Every structure is written in structure tokens, then in C-alpha cells.
Amino acid sequence: MKPEYTAYQNSPHSRVKCVECHVGSGAGWYVRSKITGLYQVYAVITGQVPRPILTPIESLRPAMETCEHCHWPEKFYDRKQRNIISYLADETTTAWNVHLQMKTSASNSALGNAQGIHWHINKDVKIEYISSVRNREKIPWVKYTNLKTGEVTIFEDKDEKLTAAQHDTLAIRKMDCIDCHNRPSHNYQAPQNFIDELITAGKIPHELPDVKLVAMDVLNQDYSTSDSAMMAIKTQVDEYYSAMYPELLETSKKEIEKAIAGMQEGYSQNFFPKMKVKWTAYPNHIGHMETNGCFRCHNDRHTSASGKVISRDCNLCHSIVAQGTNDEMQISNSFNPLEFKHPVEINEEWRTKLCADCHYKLY
Ligand code: HEC
Ligand code: HEC
Ligand code: HEC
Ligand code: HEC
Ligand code: HEC
Ligand code: HEC
């Protein structure tokens, strides 16, 4: 379980024991997890475990009994501000900032009654869904029950309606914490994201020309072992700079070495070829950039009989309060959120396409 343990050590739950989430105090769950746990250890040793291990894993304790042991969902969470720095794959590795105010809980203003993101786990709300694929990446059918009034609304993806046979065989799942927070302690990041973090942290020198471009080139190839990846990162980065910027091999030798070490570190924390573990095997459902996450349902295609849609309005879940390059930032506040500006010219295609349509395979 090297991938799980490595990612776990870098997570906000690194001080929470594995068994707090994977084995509960109830006797029934304990027995079940212990048995499947033993089987997994055995299977890893004898090489029988499916690679990657299939998720969702059935032996996880229900979220209501684990997460809610420590977190209190009815609690009011202040709107958290997420300041995200991304870098473009251009010559100067231009920094692009987005400051989002996340609408985690209800807005405590007298205006309207919008509940915010944690509305889905409100005691008066029940959301159920059917996924047409095992890993829950596709959700063509959603049912919302207002437990106070008994009112029911069914939303169907108008492009991908389930057949009668699918309705008969596929399970209905009640939405809980794990349907959004599915990677609370094992988050394998896409290269574009962990490279951005390493540049911001100074572990990959921002001043090296083309540094993100090179990283994307090298890290978006498939390697069969970690050792071959480590070697390829070194060889290809060296080759790139000797071909494109031969003078830098002398003047920026240290920076190039540092960039290589940074990329190797990022790779070894997020890719585990032996177990076939990487971000595409375990997509994170919070957000909507590289994979659809929230946009599995919030994509303007899920419609009810009366014509209601599950909205993709850019101000539903967050307010953009700042965006732009370091030299040219648009700044506002949560009362006047900014209209999203895409960092590079794409003919406003983000309005009609989902972000992941391009961002899943951008490099
Ligand atoms: C904060 C809760 C939490 C903690 C702590 C935690 N896990 Fe997990 N783990 C999860 C969740 C949630 C999943 C994904 C469930 C899903 O998608 O069905 C998961 C999935 C897994 C998987 C399946 C493969 C994968 O990567 O998704 C393994 C194996 C695993 N955990 C092992 C561990 C080990 C070993 C530890 C301790 C080092 C640990 N977990 C600690 C919540 C946790
Ligand atoms: C044993 C207690 C415990 C359990 C069980 C637990 N958490 Fe946490 N969780 C914490 C603590 C403590 C923090 C704060 C860590 C910090 O701020 O460094 C945290 C932080 C978080 C955060 C905020 C992370 C961030 O980046 O700010 C989320 C989201 C979260 N937990 C979700 C979950 C989910 C979902 C589960 C169930 C799968 C879960 N937690 C189970 C103790 C727990
Ligand atoms: C509809 C998706 C969804 C569901 C369901 C959900 N969450 Fe969240 N939660 C989010 C998002 C999105 C955020 C904001 C995260 C961010 O951008 O940092 C968040 C934030 C949090 C935080 C951090 C709050 C803060 O401001 O520090 C905790 C803790 C948390 N959730 C726990 C839970 C628990 C426990 C459950 C289940 C009872 C749950 N969530 C269910 C989407 C969800
Ligand atoms: C399984 C489908 C599903 C998923 C996945 C999902 N949602 Fe929702 N969400 C809904 C439905 C259904 C509604 C209610 C639509 C309506 O009645 O207008 C809703 C409503 C909301 C609302 C408005 C709540 C209010 O104030 O009334 C917010 C905010 C929201 N979702 C955020 C998120 C975020 C953030 C994520 C991803 C982390 C997410 N949702 C994932 C189904 C989903
Ligand atoms: C259903 C809720 C929801 C809707 C609708 C939504 N977002 Fe988001 N968005 C999120 C969540 C959740 C995140 C992840 C925040 C985090 O990383 O903690 C996010 C992240 C982002 C980011 C930062 C991405 C990154 O990592 O670089 C941008 C930019 C963004 N959203 C723009 C948009 C735009 C533009 C729209 C409208 C087309 C939109 N969002 C609609 C929930 C939503
Ligand atoms: C038509 C394809 C396309 C669509 C659709 C699209 N993007 Fe992009 N996006 C790009 C390209 C190309 C770049 C430039 C990549 C680079 O230079 O590294 C980019 C870069 C970005 C960046 C900065 C670099 C990074 O990786 O974070 C952000 C932030 C971003 N896009 C947000 C979004 C959001 C949010 C959406 C959906 C609302 C979206 N994009 C939809 C093509 C697209």
C-alpha cells in the first residue's frame, strides 16, 4: 500500500490512523474490514490484487460513521478563500492567479436562502443517484427528495438517458461526504497541479525558461517503472536544455539540477507504476478541472420533467474575487464577483464545453 501511505503522509489527515476511516468501532464493520483487509495484504503479497485496486472500495465504513466522528456537518463553515496559482506552459512560465471564495455553507446574509455547497448533506435533503460506470464518473440520473415537504424531483442527463434494463440492474446510491471528498487522504495529483505547487514552493526554479512546458512534456509520458521515470526525467530535461538553451548548461547548471530533482520528487509522490496508481485511476471529485467532479451532475444537461436543471452557473459554488497575472490582476469582492476570464484565448469555449473536455488531456 505504498501509494496510499505516501499520499496519506502529504494529506491533511496524516495524523489520523488508517483504521479511523477503514475500520470502525461497530463489531460488524470491524469483522468485515478485517477480513477484506487481510485478503488485501495476502493478495498484494501473492500478486493477486487488481492493479489499480478498484474503487469505490466496498469495505469503507459509511461516511456518516467515520467523517462525522470528527467533523460536524451542521456546523457553519466560514467561506474559505482558495488562492490558486497556476503556471502557463509558455517561455516565461507566466503565473496565473485565481482567488475563489468557496460557498461551503449558507451565506449569512438576509438576501435569499441559498444554502451553499453543504446543502447536499442538510438533514432535510436527500440526494440519490445512479452511476452507469463502476467508478461513479458518469451520473445520468439524480433524485432529490425534500424530506420536509416530501417533494421529489428527478433530473436526467438528456444526452445519456438510462435504459429500462440499466434501471433494473444498477444500484441507487445515497449521496454522502465521499461522493465529493473521495480523496481526503490519498489524493494523487495531475502533473500540471503538483508541478504548479513545486514551482510556487521554489523547488522547481521559476526563472528557468520553458520549465513548465518541459515538465509537462516529460511527465505526461507513460513509464513502466519508477526507476525508468527517474532516469527519463533527468535525460530528457538535460537533452531539452542542451538542444534549446546550450549556454544554460554552464550558467544555470544548479537550477537545471534542481528542476530535475523537483520533477522527480513530484513524480514519486503521485505516480506508482507498479500498482498502476495515478490521478487518472483515482480522479478527485472536488472541483471540475481535469475530471468532471461536480460537473458530473452540474453540467446544465440534467433536466427535470418541469424543466429545472442542475446548474453550472459559475457563481453557484464560489465567487471569483481576483484573477489574472501578477502584473495585471482584476480584483473585486464577494458582493460583486468577477466574470471568469480564461487565461489563454480559446474563443470563449469554456461557456459551452466542460473544462475537463480540454484539461483532461491538455499536454
Ligand atoms: C480520512 C480518512 C482516511 C484515512 C485516514 C485513510 N484512508 Fe484510505 N481511503 C479513504 C477513502 C475515502 C478512500 C476511497 C474510497 C473510495 O473511493 O471508495 C480510501 C481508499 C483507500 C484504498 C484503495 C485504493 C485507493 O488509493 O483509493 C487503500 C488501499 C487505502 N485507502 C489504504 C489506506 C491506508 C494504508 C491508510 C493509512 C496509511 C489509509 N488508507 C488512511 C479514507 C481514508
Ligand atoms: C479522527 C478524526 C478525523 C476523521 C475520522 C476525519 N477527519 Fe477530516 N480532518 C481532521 C482534522 C484534525 C483536520 C484538520 C487538519 C489540519 O487542519 O491540519 C481535518 C481536515 C479535513 C478537511 C479539510 C482539508 C483541507 O484541505 O483544509 C476535509 C475536507 C476533511 N477533513 C474531510 C474528511 C472526510 C470526508 C472524512 C471521512 C472520510 C474525514 N475528514 C475524516 C480529522 C478527521
Ligand atoms: C456536494 C459535495 C460535498 C459533500 C456531499 C460534502 N462536502 Fe465537504 N466540502 C465540499 C467543498 C467543495 C468544500 C470546499 C473545499 C475547498 O474548496 O477547500 C468542502 C469543505 C469541507 C470541509 C472544510 C471546511 C473548511 O472551511 O475548512 C470539511 C471539514 C468538510 N467539507 C467535511 C465534509 C463532511 C464531513 C461531509 C459529509 C457529512 C461533507 N463535507 C460533504 C463539498 C462537499
Ligand atoms: C449526484 C449529483 C450531484 C453532484 C455530484 C453534485 N451536486 Fe450539487 N446539487 C445537486 C442537485 C440535484 C442540486 C439541487 C438542484 C436544484 O434543485 O436546483 C444541487 C445543488 C447545489 C448547490 C445549490 C445549493 C443551494 O444553495 O440551494 C450548490 C452550491 C452545489 N450543488 C454545489 C456542488 C459542488 C461544489 C459539488 C462538487 C463538489 C456538487 N454540488 C456536486 C446534485 C449534485
Ligand atoms: C457545482 C459547483 C461549481 C460550479 C457550478 C462551478 N465551480 Fe468552479 N470550482 C468548484 C470547486 C469545488 C472547485 C475546487 C476548489 C478547490 O480546489 O478547493 C472549483 C475550482 C475552480 C477554479 C480553480 C481551478 C484550478 O484548480 O485552477 C476555477 C478557475 C473555476 N472553478 C472556475 C469556474 C467557472 C468558470 C465556472 C462556470 C463555468 C465554475 N467554476 C463553476 C465548484 C464549482
Ligand atoms: C477549448 C479547450 C479549453 C477549455 C474548454 C477550457 N480550457 Fe482552460 N486552458 C486551455 C489551454 C489550451 C490552456 C493553456 C495551458 C498552458 O499554457 O499551460 C488553459 C489553461 C487554463 C488555466 C491555467 C493553467 C492551469 O493548468 O491551471 C486555467 C486556470 C484554466 N485553463 C481554467 C479553465 C476552466 C475553469 C475551464 C472551464 C470553465 C477551462 N479552463 C476550459 C484550454 C481550455
PDB file of N, CA, C and O and ligand atoms in Angstrom, residues 64 67-68 71 73 77-78 80 82 102 104 117-118 120-121 175-177 180-181 286, ligand 3:
ATOM      1  N   MET A  64     -21.033   8.620   7.329  1.00  0.00           N
ATOM      2  CA  MET A  64     -21.730   9.192   8.471  1.00  0.00           C
ATOM      3  C   MET A  64     -21.116   8.706   9.789  1.00  0.00           C
ATOM      4  O   MET A  64     -21.211   9.355  10.801  1.00  0.00           O
ATOM      5  N   CYS A  67     -16.358  10.109   9.008  1.00  0.00           N
ATOM      6  CA  CYS A  67     -16.064  11.535   8.879  1.00  0.00           C
ATOM      7  C   CYS A  67     -16.761  12.324   9.992  1.00  0.00           C
ATOM      8  O   CYS A  67     -16.186  13.209  10.602  1.00  0.00           O
ATOM      9  N   GLU A  68     -18.029  11.944  10.247  1.00  0.00           N
ATOM     10  CA  GLU A  68     -18.802  12.716  11.216  1.00  0.00           C
ATOM     11  C   GLU A  68     -18.401  12.447  12.657  1.00  0.00           C
ATOM     12  O   GLU A  68     -18.872  13.091  13.581  1.00  0.00           O
ATOM     13  N   HIS A  71     -15.866  15.499  12.170  1.00  0.00           N
ATOM     14  CA  HIS A  71     -16.401  16.724  11.561  1.00  0.00           C
ATOM     15  C   HIS A  71     -17.881  16.829  11.845  1.00  0.00           C
ATOM     16  O   HIS A  71     -18.588  15.839  11.899  1.00  0.00           O
ATOM     17  N   PRO A  73     -21.113  18.254  10.337  1.00  0.00           N
ATOM     18  CA  PRO A  73     -21.590  18.843   9.090  1.00  0.00           C
ATOM     19  C   PRO A  73     -22.562  19.998   9.280  1.00  0.00           C
ATOM     20  O   PRO A  73     -22.639  20.881   8.436  1.00  0.00           O
ATOM     21  N   TYR A  77     -19.514  26.630   8.332  1.00  0.00           N
ATOM     22  CA  TYR A  77     -18.131  26.873   7.918  1.00  0.00           C
ATOM     23  C   TYR A  77     -18.052  28.246   7.279  1.00  0.00           C
ATOM     24  O   TYR A  77     -18.789  28.528   6.333  1.00  0.00           O
ATOM     25  N   ASP A  78     -17.170  29.079   7.752  1.00  0.00           N
ATOM     26  CA  ASP A  78     -16.945  30.357   7.098  1.00  0.00           C
ATOM     27  C   ASP A  78     -16.545  30.096   5.666  1.00  0.00           C
ATOM     28  O   ASP A  78     -15.950  29.073   5.371  1.00  0.00           O
ATOM     29  N   LYS A  80     -14.412  29.791   2.842  1.00  0.00           N
ATOM     30  CA  LYS A  80     -12.968  29.688   2.792  1.00  0.00           C
ATOM     31  C   LYS A  80     -12.471  30.297   1.490  1.00  0.00           C
ATOM     32  O   LYS A  80     -13.078  30.084   0.449  1.00  0.00           O
ATOM     33  N   ARG A  82      -9.830  30.233  -1.416  1.00  0.00           N
ATOM     34  CA  ARG A  82      -8.781  29.411  -2.020  1.00  0.00           C
ATOM     35  C   ARG A  82      -8.030  30.269  -3.019  1.00  0.00           C
ATOM     36  O   ARG A  82      -8.623  30.779  -3.969  1.00  0.00           O
ATOM     37  N   MET A 102     -15.021  30.121  -1.518  1.00  0.00           N
ATOM     38  CA  MET A 102     -15.847  28.919  -1.609  1.00  0.00           C
ATOM     39  C   MET A 102     -17.097  29.078  -0.747  1.00  0.00           C
ATOM     40  O   MET A 102     -17.017  29.386   0.437  1.00  0.00           O
ATOM     41  N   THR A 104     -19.049  27.295   1.040  1.00  0.00           N
ATOM     42  CA  THR A 104     -19.212  25.994   1.696  1.00  0.00           C
ATOM     43  C   THR A 104     -20.539  25.907   2.453  1.00  0.00           C
ATOM     44  O   THR A 104     -21.267  24.932   2.338  1.00  0.00           O
ATOM     45  N   ILE A 117     -22.644  24.840  -0.582  1.00  0.00           N
ATOM     46  CA  ILE A 117     -22.204  23.525  -1.042  1.00  0.00           C
ATOM     47  C   ILE A 117     -22.670  22.403  -0.118  1.00  0.00           C
ATOM     48  O   ILE A 117     -23.084  21.344  -0.574  1.00  0.00           O
ATOM     49  N   HIS A 118     -22.631  22.623   1.186  1.00  0.00           N
ATOM     50  CA  HIS A 118     -23.014  21.550   2.102  1.00  0.00           C
ATOM     51  C   HIS A 118     -24.534  21.367   2.222  1.00  0.00           C
ATOM     52  O   HIS A 118     -25.010  20.602   3.052  1.00  0.00           O
ATOM     53  N   HIS A 120     -26.190  19.657   0.211  1.00  0.00           N
ATOM     54  CA  HIS A 120     -26.452  18.243  -0.129  1.00  0.00           C
ATOM     55  C   HIS A 120     -26.542  17.344   1.103  1.00  0.00           C
ATOM     56  O   HIS A 120     -27.118  16.264   1.030  1.00  0.00           O
ATOM     57  N   ILE A 121     -25.898  17.747   2.208  1.00  0.00           N
ATOM     58  CA  ILE A 121     -25.908  16.899   3.401  1.00  0.00           C
ATOM     59  C   ILE A 121     -26.747  17.505   4.526  1.00  0.00           C
ATOM     60  O   ILE A 121     -26.693  17.082   5.665  1.00  0.00           O
ATOM     61  N   MET A 175     -26.237  10.019  -1.648  1.00  0.00           N
ATOM     62  CA  MET A 175     -25.036  10.847  -1.650  1.00  0.00           C
ATOM     63  C   MET A 175     -24.590  11.143  -0.220  1.00  0.00           C
ATOM     64  O   MET A 175     -25.395  11.466   0.646  1.00  0.00           O
ATOM     65  N   ASP A 176     -23.281  11.020   0.029  1.00  0.00           N
ATOM     66  CA  ASP A 176     -22.726  11.438   1.311  1.00  0.00           C
ATOM     67  C   ASP A 176     -21.374  12.114   1.098  1.00  0.00           C
ATOM     68  O   ASP A 176     -21.019  12.445  -0.038  1.00  0.00           O
ATOM     69  N   CYS A 177     -20.625  12.294   2.179  1.00  0.00           N
ATOM     70  CA  CYS A 177     -19.356  13.027   2.116  1.00  0.00           C
ATOM     71  C   CYS A 177     -18.432  12.503   1.007  1.00  0.00           C
ATOM     72  O   CYS A 177     -17.786  13.270   0.287  1.00  0.00           O
ATOM     73  N   CYS A 180     -18.157  13.619  -2.747  1.00  0.00           N
ATOM     74  CA  CYS A 180     -17.361  14.792  -3.122  1.00  0.00           C
ATOM     75  C   CYS A 180     -15.937  14.638  -2.586  1.00  0.00           C
ATOM     76  O   CYS A 180     -14.968  14.775  -3.318  1.00  0.00           O
ATOM     77  N   HIS A 181     -15.824  14.326  -1.289  1.00  0.00           N
ATOM     78  CA  HIS A 181     -14.492  14.182  -0.663  1.00  0.00           C
ATOM     79  C   HIS A 181     -14.034  12.726  -0.821  1.00  0.00           C
ATOM     80  O   HIS A 181     -13.886  12.016   0.162  1.00  0.00           O
ATOM     81  N   ILE A 286     -13.672  16.666  -6.060  1.00  0.00           N
ATOM     82  CA  ILE A 286     -13.857  18.069  -5.648  1.00  0.00           C
ATOM     83  C   ILE A 286     -13.362  18.961  -6.783  1.00  0.00           C
ATOM     84  O   ILE A 286     -12.196  18.895  -7.139  1.00  0.00           O
TER      85      ILE A 286
HETATM   86  C1  HEC B   3     -21.556  18.288  -2.701  1.00  0.00           C
HETATM   87  C2  HEC B   3     -20.221  17.952  -2.375  1.00  0.00           C
HETATM   88  C3  HEC B   3     -19.850  17.842  -0.913  1.00  0.00           C
HETATM   89  C4  HEC B   3     -20.387  16.996   0.040  1.00  0.00           C
HETATM   90  C5  HEC B   3     -21.507  15.974  -0.145  1.00  0.00           C
HETATM   91  C6  HEC B   3     -19.664  17.249   1.263  1.00  0.00           C
HETATM   92  N1  HEC B   3     -18.722  18.232   1.061  1.00  0.00           N
HETATM   93 FE1  HEC B   3     -17.443  18.991   2.453  1.00  0.00          FE
HETATM   94  N2  HEC B   3     -16.810  20.408   1.121  1.00  0.00           N
HETATM   95  C7  HEC B   3     -17.134  20.416  -0.226  1.00  0.00           C
HETATM   96  C8  HEC B   3     -16.414  21.505  -0.866  1.00  0.00           C
HETATM   97  C9  HEC B   3     -16.459  21.836  -2.356  1.00  0.00           C
HETATM   98  C10 HEC B   3     -15.676  22.164   0.147  1.00  0.00           C
HETATM   99  C11 HEC B   3     -14.779  23.386  -0.005  1.00  0.00           C
HETATM  100  C12 HEC B   3     -13.421  22.828  -0.247  1.00  0.00           C
HETATM  101  C13 HEC B   3     -12.396  23.776  -0.705  1.00  0.00           C
HETATM  102  O1  HEC B   3     -12.508  24.262  -1.817  1.00  0.00           O
HETATM  103  O2  HEC B   3     -11.427  23.976   0.043  1.00  0.00           O
HETATM  104  C14 HEC B   3     -15.913  21.417   1.381  1.00  0.00           C
HETATM  105  C15 HEC B   3     -15.317  21.701   2.608  1.00  0.00           C
HETATM  106  C16 HEC B   3     -15.335  20.838   3.692  1.00  0.00           C
HETATM  107  C17 HEC B   3     -14.534  20.980   4.892  1.00  0.00           C
HETATM  108  C18 HEC B   3     -13.526  22.091   5.157  1.00  0.00           C
HETATM  109  C19 HEC B   3     -14.275  23.288   5.648  1.00  0.00           C
HETATM  110  C20 HEC B   3     -13.391  24.492   5.903  1.00  0.00           C
HETATM  111  O3  HEC B   3     -13.819  25.583   5.541  1.00  0.00           O
HETATM  112  O4  HEC B   3     -12.275  24.331   6.412  1.00  0.00           O
HETATM  113  C21 HEC B   3     -14.827  19.923   5.720  1.00  0.00           C
HETATM  114  C22 HEC B   3     -14.254  19.635   7.099  1.00  0.00           C
HETATM  115  C23 HEC B   3     -15.840  19.125   5.052  1.00  0.00           C
HETATM  116  N3  HEC B   3     -16.112  19.714   3.825  1.00  0.00           N
HETATM  117  C24 HEC B   3     -16.399  17.951   5.551  1.00  0.00           C
HETATM  118  C25 HEC B   3     -17.472  17.282   4.986  1.00  0.00           C
HETATM  119  C26 HEC B   3     -18.171  16.163   5.618  1.00  0.00           C
HETATM  120  C27 HEC B   3     -17.830  15.560   6.965  1.00  0.00           C
HETATM  121  C28 HEC B   3     -19.163  15.777   4.762  1.00  0.00           C
HETATM  122  C29 HEC B   3     -20.207  14.685   4.956  1.00  0.00           C
HETATM  123  C30 HEC B   3     -21.018  14.791   6.175  1.00  0.00           C
HETATM  124  C31 HEC B   3     -19.074  16.653   3.582  1.00  0.00           C
HETATM  125  N4  HEC B   3     -18.045  17.552   3.772  1.00  0.00           N
HETATM  126  C32 HEC B   3     -19.886  16.571   2.461  1.00  0.00           C
HETATM  127  C33 HEC B   3     -18.000  19.564  -0.866  1.00  0.00           C
HETATM  128  C34 HEC B   3     -18.798  18.619  -0.252  1.00  0.00           C
END
